[in-house]
Amino acid sequence: MTEYRALGRTGLKVSPLCLGAMMFGGWGEHSVEESTRIIERALDSGVNFIDTADVYSQGESEEIVGRALAKSGRREEVVLATKVHGVMGEGPNQRGNSRRWIFQAVEDSLRRLGTDWIDLYQIHRPDPDTDIEETLGALTDLVRQGKVRYVGSSTFPAHQLVEAHWAAERRGLERFVCEQPPYSLLVRGIEADVLPVVQKYGMGAIVWSPLAGGWLSGRYRQGAETPQSRRAARIPERYDLSLPANQRKLEVVEQLAVLAEEAGLTLIHLALAFTLRHPGVTSAIIGPRTMEHLEGQLGADEVKLSDDVLDRIDEIVPPGVTLNAGDSGWRPPALTDAGLRRR
């Protein structure tokens, strides 16, 4: 039986496994019928939390989720989350965290999702060009209009989470009730700062890519043929095995696979159970492309890792360490734009 968890201090109860919809549509599963079957199976298993974003397959993911919920008549029982920020058109204002774009994007998401309200509306990434008070002000108005119930952030560094909370308190604005950061056995950087901030401010944490983009699915093993995928082609810095950081990931995965076998677990269940064990984590987002993927991940929330297993994990990947900086999800312009360092 699913043991639902509190999303921060909102009083909202969500399942430990959150169904991520990124792979529904052009980025993954093209069949609307198969995607719908996966959604219905997840709901039948006790999952009550679905996360998507406008940018996933340029809105197609939202449309598939909306149709599935309309078909099943289960919208009322689902905590539905989506995001805004990504590029949704050629115009310079069809992206980002401005009031203008947020107001347009939320209407587009509501239409695609076929719903009158979004339970959790998240800012997908920071926007250095937009004052956080502008963003929070727009989100506050959406909450007051009843179009959005709660607001959150995704892949924000710790200092920007603190800044957002201070701005909300100072201006009487809605605060981020949760953060959605990357977290896995290979990507533990948030343990150093983001998760402590989340806990201090009473936020929830919905972690994405707990299988490290497929690295912890069991497909990446030493001596095996390197898997090919759209994701690997889209973001080669996370998968190119000619890079030392990815070679290190492969070595670590091999050690973790042995540990999982010794513990009587699949590598997938070990990986998911690890993220859910941290007291600052509310839910882990699973992003199945196929029914087989989903079935292999269900039940991981019932796995309880022993302290001995957790200690072994810490020996293999020390706390707070991210093996490949490219897996951190977002890097500030000060690091990615050489011009900002050399003016």
PDB file of C-alpha atoms in Angstrom, residues 26-198:
ATOM      1  CA  GLY A  26       7.906  13.103 -29.804  1.00  0.00           C
ATOM      2  CA  TRP A  27      10.810  12.766 -27.375  1.00  0.00           C
ATOM      3  CA  GLY A  28       9.914   9.157 -26.573  1.00  0.00           C
ATOM      4  CA  GLU A  29       6.709   7.152 -26.910  1.00  0.00           C
ATOM      5  CA  HIS A  30       4.839   8.394 -29.982  1.00  0.00           C
ATOM      6  CA  SER A  31       1.721   6.304 -29.389  1.00  0.00           C
ATOM      7  CA  VAL A  32      -0.942   8.207 -27.487  1.00  0.00           C
ATOM      8  CA  GLU A  33      -2.677   4.923 -26.677  1.00  0.00           C
ATOM      9  CA  GLU A  34       0.445   3.360 -25.149  1.00  0.00           C
ATOM     10  CA  SER A  35       1.236   6.507 -23.172  1.00  0.00           C
ATOM     11  CA  THR A  36      -2.326   6.482 -21.867  1.00  0.00           C
ATOM     12  CA  ARG A  37      -1.971   2.848 -20.802  1.00  0.00           C
ATOM     13  CA  ILE A  38       1.209   3.714 -18.888  1.00  0.00           C
ATOM     14  CA  ILE A  39      -0.518   6.624 -17.125  1.00  0.00           C
ATOM     15  CA  GLU A  40      -3.519   4.487 -16.167  1.00  0.00           C
ATOM     16  CA  ARG A  41      -1.275   1.684 -14.874  1.00  0.00           C
ATOM     17  CA  ALA A  42       0.668   4.140 -12.729  1.00  0.00           C
ATOM     18  CA  LEU A  43      -2.550   5.554 -11.256  1.00  0.00           C
ATOM     19  CA  ASP A  44      -3.862   2.047 -10.582  1.00  0.00           C
ATOM     20  CA  SER A  45      -0.651   1.261  -8.674  1.00  0.00           C
ATOM     21  CA  GLY A  46      -1.192   4.157  -6.251  1.00  0.00           C
ATOM     22  CA  VAL A  47       0.731   6.955  -7.983  1.00  0.00           C
ATOM     23  CA  ASN A  48      -1.265  10.193  -7.596  1.00  0.00           C
ATOM     24  CA  PHE A  49       1.397  12.637  -8.781  1.00  0.00           C
ATOM     25  CA  ILE A  50       2.126  13.464 -12.452  1.00  0.00           C
ATOM     26  CA  ASP A  51       4.796  15.911 -13.603  1.00  0.00           C
ATOM     27  CA  THR A  52       5.195  17.335 -17.096  1.00  0.00           C
ATOM     28  CA  ALA A  53       6.307  20.613 -18.747  1.00  0.00           C
ATOM     29  CA  ASP A  54       5.246  22.771 -21.647  1.00  0.00           C
ATOM     30  CA  VAL A  55       8.569  22.250 -23.393  1.00  0.00           C
ATOM     31  CA  TYR A  56       8.351  18.428 -23.432  1.00  0.00           C
ATOM     32  CA  SER A  57       7.844  17.627 -27.114  1.00  0.00           C
ATOM     33  CA  GLN A  58       6.639  21.221 -27.531  1.00  0.00           C
ATOM     34  CA  GLY A  59       3.391  20.697 -25.632  1.00  0.00           C
ATOM     35  CA  GLU A  60       2.600  17.190 -26.839  1.00  0.00           C
ATOM     36  CA  SER A  61       3.333  15.659 -23.435  1.00  0.00           C
ATOM     37  CA  GLU A  62       0.831  17.976 -21.758  1.00  0.00           C
ATOM     38  CA  GLU A  63      -1.782  17.103 -24.380  1.00  0.00           C
ATOM     39  CA  ILE A  64      -1.297  13.358 -23.845  1.00  0.00           C
ATOM     40  CA  VAL A  65      -1.552  13.696 -20.057  1.00  0.00           C
ATOM     41  CA  GLY A  66      -4.671  15.839 -20.402  1.00  0.00           C
ATOM     42  CA  ARG A  67      -6.382  13.355 -22.717  1.00  0.00           C
ATOM     43  CA  ALA A  68      -5.500  10.414 -20.468  1.00  0.00           C
ATOM     44  CA  LEU A  69      -6.954  12.105 -17.389  1.00  0.00           C
ATOM     45  CA  ALA A  70     -10.093  13.115 -19.302  1.00  0.00           C
ATOM     46  CA  LYS A  71     -10.539   9.573 -20.582  1.00  0.00           C
ATOM     47  CA  SER A  72     -10.144   8.023 -17.124  1.00  0.00           C
ATOM     48  CA  GLY A  73     -12.157  10.703 -15.325  1.00  0.00           C
ATOM     49  CA  ARG A  74      -9.491  10.792 -12.622  1.00  0.00           C
ATOM     50  CA  ARG A  75      -8.366  14.428 -12.778  1.00  0.00           C
ATOM     51  CA  GLU A  76      -9.694  15.113  -9.280  1.00  0.00           C
ATOM     52  CA  GLU A  77      -7.519  12.429  -7.684  1.00  0.00           C
ATOM     53  CA  VAL A  78      -4.299  13.519  -9.386  1.00  0.00           C
ATOM     54  CA  VAL A  79      -1.825  16.155  -8.223  1.00  0.00           C
ATOM     55  CA  LEU A  80      -0.914  17.609 -11.606  1.00  0.00           C
ATOM     56  CA  ALA A  81       2.335  19.514 -12.055  1.00  0.00           C
ATOM     57  CA  THR A  82       3.794  21.281 -15.069  1.00  0.00           C
ATOM     58  CA  LYS A  83       6.477  23.874 -15.754  1.00  0.00           C
ATOM     59  CA  VAL A  84       7.232  27.082 -17.635  1.00  0.00           C
ATOM     60  CA  HIS A  85      10.491  28.640 -18.862  1.00  0.00           C
ATOM     61  CA  GLY A  86      11.673  26.699 -21.915  1.00  0.00           C
ATOM     62  CA  VAL A  87      11.695  27.930 -25.502  1.00  0.00           C
ATOM     63  CA  MET A  88       8.221  27.508 -27.024  1.00  0.00           C
ATOM     64  CA  GLY A  89       8.560  29.596 -30.177  1.00  0.00           C
ATOM     65  CA  GLU A  90      10.885  31.686 -32.310  1.00  0.00           C
ATOM     66  CA  GLY A  91       9.952  34.992 -30.693  1.00  0.00           C
ATOM     67  CA  PRO A  92      12.296  36.424 -28.029  1.00  0.00           C
ATOM     68  CA  ASN A  93       9.431  36.589 -25.503  1.00  0.00           C
ATOM     69  CA  GLN A  94       8.218  33.000 -25.953  1.00  0.00           C
ATOM     70  CA  ARG A  95      10.448  31.735 -23.160  1.00  0.00           C
ATOM     71  CA  GLY A  96      11.845  32.701 -19.783  1.00  0.00           C
ATOM     72  CA  ASN A  97      10.365  33.795 -16.467  1.00  0.00           C
ATOM     73  CA  SER A  98       8.807  37.173 -17.264  1.00  0.00           C
ATOM     74  CA  ARG A  99       5.255  38.103 -16.250  1.00  0.00           C
ATOM     75  CA  ARG A 100       4.298  38.451 -19.900  1.00  0.00           C
ATOM     76  CA  TRP A 101       5.424  34.951 -20.817  1.00  0.00           C
ATOM     77  CA  ILE A 102       4.159  33.242 -17.657  1.00  0.00           C
ATOM     78  CA  PHE A 103       0.660  34.662 -18.233  1.00  0.00           C
ATOM     79  CA  GLN A 104       0.615  33.395 -21.813  1.00  0.00           C
ATOM     80  CA  ALA A 105       2.275  30.053 -21.069  1.00  0.00           C
ATOM     81  CA  VAL A 106      -0.111  29.112 -18.263  1.00  0.00           C
ATOM     82  CA  GLU A 107      -3.117  29.604 -20.530  1.00  0.00           C
ATOM     83  CA  ASP A 108      -1.467  27.402 -23.151  1.00  0.00           C
ATOM     84  CA  SER A 109      -0.736  24.702 -20.565  1.00  0.00           C
ATOM     85  CA  LEU A 110      -4.275  24.801 -19.158  1.00  0.00           C
ATOM     86  CA  ARG A 111      -5.665  24.343 -22.656  1.00  0.00           C
ATOM     87  CA  ARG A 112      -3.348  21.467 -23.525  1.00  0.00           C
ATOM     88  CA  LEU A 113      -3.976  19.744 -20.186  1.00  0.00           C
ATOM     89  CA  GLY A 114      -7.725  20.199 -20.535  1.00  0.00           C
ATOM     90  CA  THR A 115      -8.081  21.452 -16.972  1.00  0.00           C
ATOM     91  CA  ASP A 116      -9.217  24.580 -15.146  1.00  0.00           C
ATOM     92  CA  TRP A 117      -6.331  24.525 -12.687  1.00  0.00           C
ATOM     93  CA  ILE A 118      -2.754  23.323 -12.257  1.00  0.00           C
ATOM     94  CA  ASP A 119      -1.907  21.923  -8.845  1.00  0.00           C
ATOM     95  CA  LEU A 120       1.803  22.738  -9.000  1.00  0.00           C
ATOM     96  CA  TYR A 121       3.221  25.282 -11.457  1.00  0.00           C
ATOM     97  CA  GLN A 122       7.007  25.293 -11.506  1.00  0.00           C
ATOM     98  CA  ILE A 123       9.661  27.599 -12.916  1.00  0.00           C
ATOM     99  CA  HIS A 124      11.710  25.162 -14.968  1.00  0.00           C
ATOM    100  CA  ARG A 125      15.073  26.935 -14.686  1.00  0.00           C
ATOM    101  CA  PRO A 126      16.438  30.211 -13.325  1.00  0.00           C
ATOM    102  CA  ASP A 127      16.398  33.215 -15.657  1.00  0.00           C
ATOM    103  CA  PRO A 128      19.295  35.623 -15.015  1.00  0.00           C
ATOM    104  CA  ASP A 129      17.517  38.315 -17.064  1.00  0.00           C
ATOM    105  CA  THR A 130      14.378  38.383 -14.881  1.00  0.00           C
ATOM    106  CA  ASP A 131      14.051  39.708 -11.340  1.00  0.00           C
ATOM    107  CA  ILE A 132      12.748  36.967  -9.051  1.00  0.00           C
ATOM    108  CA  GLU A 133      10.155  39.416  -7.670  1.00  0.00           C
ATOM    109  CA  GLU A 134       8.683  39.785 -11.162  1.00  0.00           C
ATOM    110  CA  THR A 135       8.376  36.016 -11.469  1.00  0.00           C
ATOM    111  CA  LEU A 136       6.909  35.519  -7.997  1.00  0.00           C
ATOM    112  CA  GLY A 137       4.506  38.416  -8.540  1.00  0.00           C
ATOM    113  CA  ALA A 138       3.126  36.788 -11.684  1.00  0.00           C
ATOM    114  CA  LEU A 139       2.810  33.418  -9.953  1.00  0.00           C
ATOM    115  CA  THR A 140       1.049  35.044  -7.001  1.00  0.00           C
ATOM    116  CA  ASP A 141      -1.555  36.534  -9.322  1.00  0.00           C
ATOM    117  CA  LEU A 142      -2.157  33.120 -10.913  1.00  0.00           C
ATOM    118  CA  VAL A 143      -2.741  31.585  -7.479  1.00  0.00           C
ATOM    119  CA  ARG A 144      -5.190  34.359  -6.575  1.00  0.00           C
ATOM    120  CA  GLN A 145      -7.002  33.828  -9.880  1.00  0.00           C
ATOM    121  CA  GLY A 146      -7.428  30.137  -9.049  1.00  0.00           C
ATOM    122  CA  LYS A 147      -5.530  28.940 -12.117  1.00  0.00           C
ATOM    123  CA  VAL A 148      -2.667  27.582 -10.015  1.00  0.00           C
ATOM    124  CA  ARG A 149      -2.759  26.052  -6.522  1.00  0.00           C
ATOM    125  CA  TYR A 150       0.937  26.017  -5.581  1.00  0.00           C
ATOM    126  CA  VAL A 151       4.183  27.229  -7.143  1.00  0.00           C
ATOM    127  CA  GLY A 152       7.637  25.702  -7.196  1.00  0.00           C
ATOM    128  CA  SER A 153      11.064  25.844  -8.794  1.00  0.00           C
ATOM    129  CA  SER A 154      13.198  23.381 -10.707  1.00  0.00           C
ATOM    130  CA  THR A 155      16.979  23.090 -10.769  1.00  0.00           C
ATOM    131  CA  PHE A 156      17.555  26.295  -8.818  1.00  0.00           C
ATOM    132  CA  PRO A 157      20.862  26.648  -6.940  1.00  0.00           C
ATOM    133  CA  ALA A 158      20.602  26.948  -3.177  1.00  0.00           C
ATOM    134  CA  HIS A 159      21.362  30.664  -3.011  1.00  0.00           C
ATOM    135  CA  GLN A 160      18.562  31.460  -5.466  1.00  0.00           C
ATOM    136  CA  LEU A 161      16.097  29.426  -3.410  1.00  0.00           C
ATOM    137  CA  VAL A 162      17.025  31.523  -0.387  1.00  0.00           C
ATOM    138  CA  GLU A 163      16.712  34.729  -2.414  1.00  0.00           C
ATOM    139  CA  ALA A 164      13.262  33.656  -3.623  1.00  0.00           C
ATOM    140  CA  HIS A 165      12.089  33.016  -0.063  1.00  0.00           C
ATOM    141  CA  TRP A 166      13.390  36.365   1.136  1.00  0.00           C
ATOM    142  CA  ALA A 167      11.681  38.140  -1.771  1.00  0.00           C
ATOM    143  CA  ALA A 168       8.397  36.359  -1.067  1.00  0.00           C
ATOM    144  CA  GLU A 169       8.509  37.287   2.608  1.00  0.00           C
ATOM    145  CA  ARG A 170       9.533  40.883   1.932  1.00  0.00           C
ATOM    146  CA  ARG A 171       6.860  41.504  -0.719  1.00  0.00           C
ATOM    147  CA  GLY A 172       4.068  39.301   0.607  1.00  0.00           C
ATOM    148  CA  LEU A 173       4.232  37.008  -2.435  1.00  0.00           C
ATOM    149  CA  GLU A 174       3.622  33.305  -2.919  1.00  0.00           C
ATOM    150  CA  ARG A 175       6.684  31.276  -2.037  1.00  0.00           C
ATOM    151  CA  PHE A 176       8.107  28.225  -3.770  1.00  0.00           C
ATOM    152  CA  VAL A 177       6.684  25.275  -1.852  1.00  0.00           C
ATOM    153  CA  CYS A 178       9.024  22.780  -3.492  1.00  0.00           C
ATOM    154  CA  GLU A 179      12.152  22.425  -5.580  1.00  0.00           C
ATOM    155  CA  GLN A 180      12.745  19.894  -8.348  1.00  0.00           C
ATOM    156  CA  PRO A 181      16.482  19.157  -8.529  1.00  0.00           C
ATOM    157  CA  PRO A 182      18.496  16.361 -10.193  1.00  0.00           C
ATOM    158  CA  TYR A 183      19.442  13.618  -7.733  1.00  0.00           C
ATOM    159  CA  SER A 184      20.744  10.095  -8.105  1.00  0.00           C
ATOM    160  CA  LEU A 185      23.527   7.767  -7.021  1.00  0.00           C
ATOM    161  CA  LEU A 186      25.739   9.490  -9.609  1.00  0.00           C
ATOM    162  CA  VAL A 187      24.526  13.057  -9.042  1.00  0.00           C
ATOM    163  CA  ARG A 188      24.714  13.850  -5.325  1.00  0.00           C
ATOM    164  CA  GLY A 189      25.715  17.514  -5.453  1.00  0.00           C
ATOM    165  CA  ILE A 190      22.428  18.754  -3.976  1.00  0.00           C
ATOM    166  CA  GLU A 191      23.198  17.000  -0.700  1.00  0.00           C
ATOM    167  CA  ALA A 192      25.726  19.756   0.024  1.00  0.00           C
ATOM    168  CA  ASP A 193      23.408  22.754  -0.202  1.00  0.00           C
ATOM    169  CA  VAL A 194      20.059  22.434  -2.002  1.00  0.00           C
ATOM    170  CA  LEU A 195      18.563  19.714   0.189  1.00  0.00           C
ATOM    171  CA  PRO A 196      19.625  21.426   3.454  1.00  0.00           C
ATOM    172  CA  VAL A 197      17.987  24.656   2.216  1.00  0.00           C
ATOM    173  CA  VAL A 198      14.850  22.742   1.197  1.00  0.00           C
TER     174      VAL A 198
END
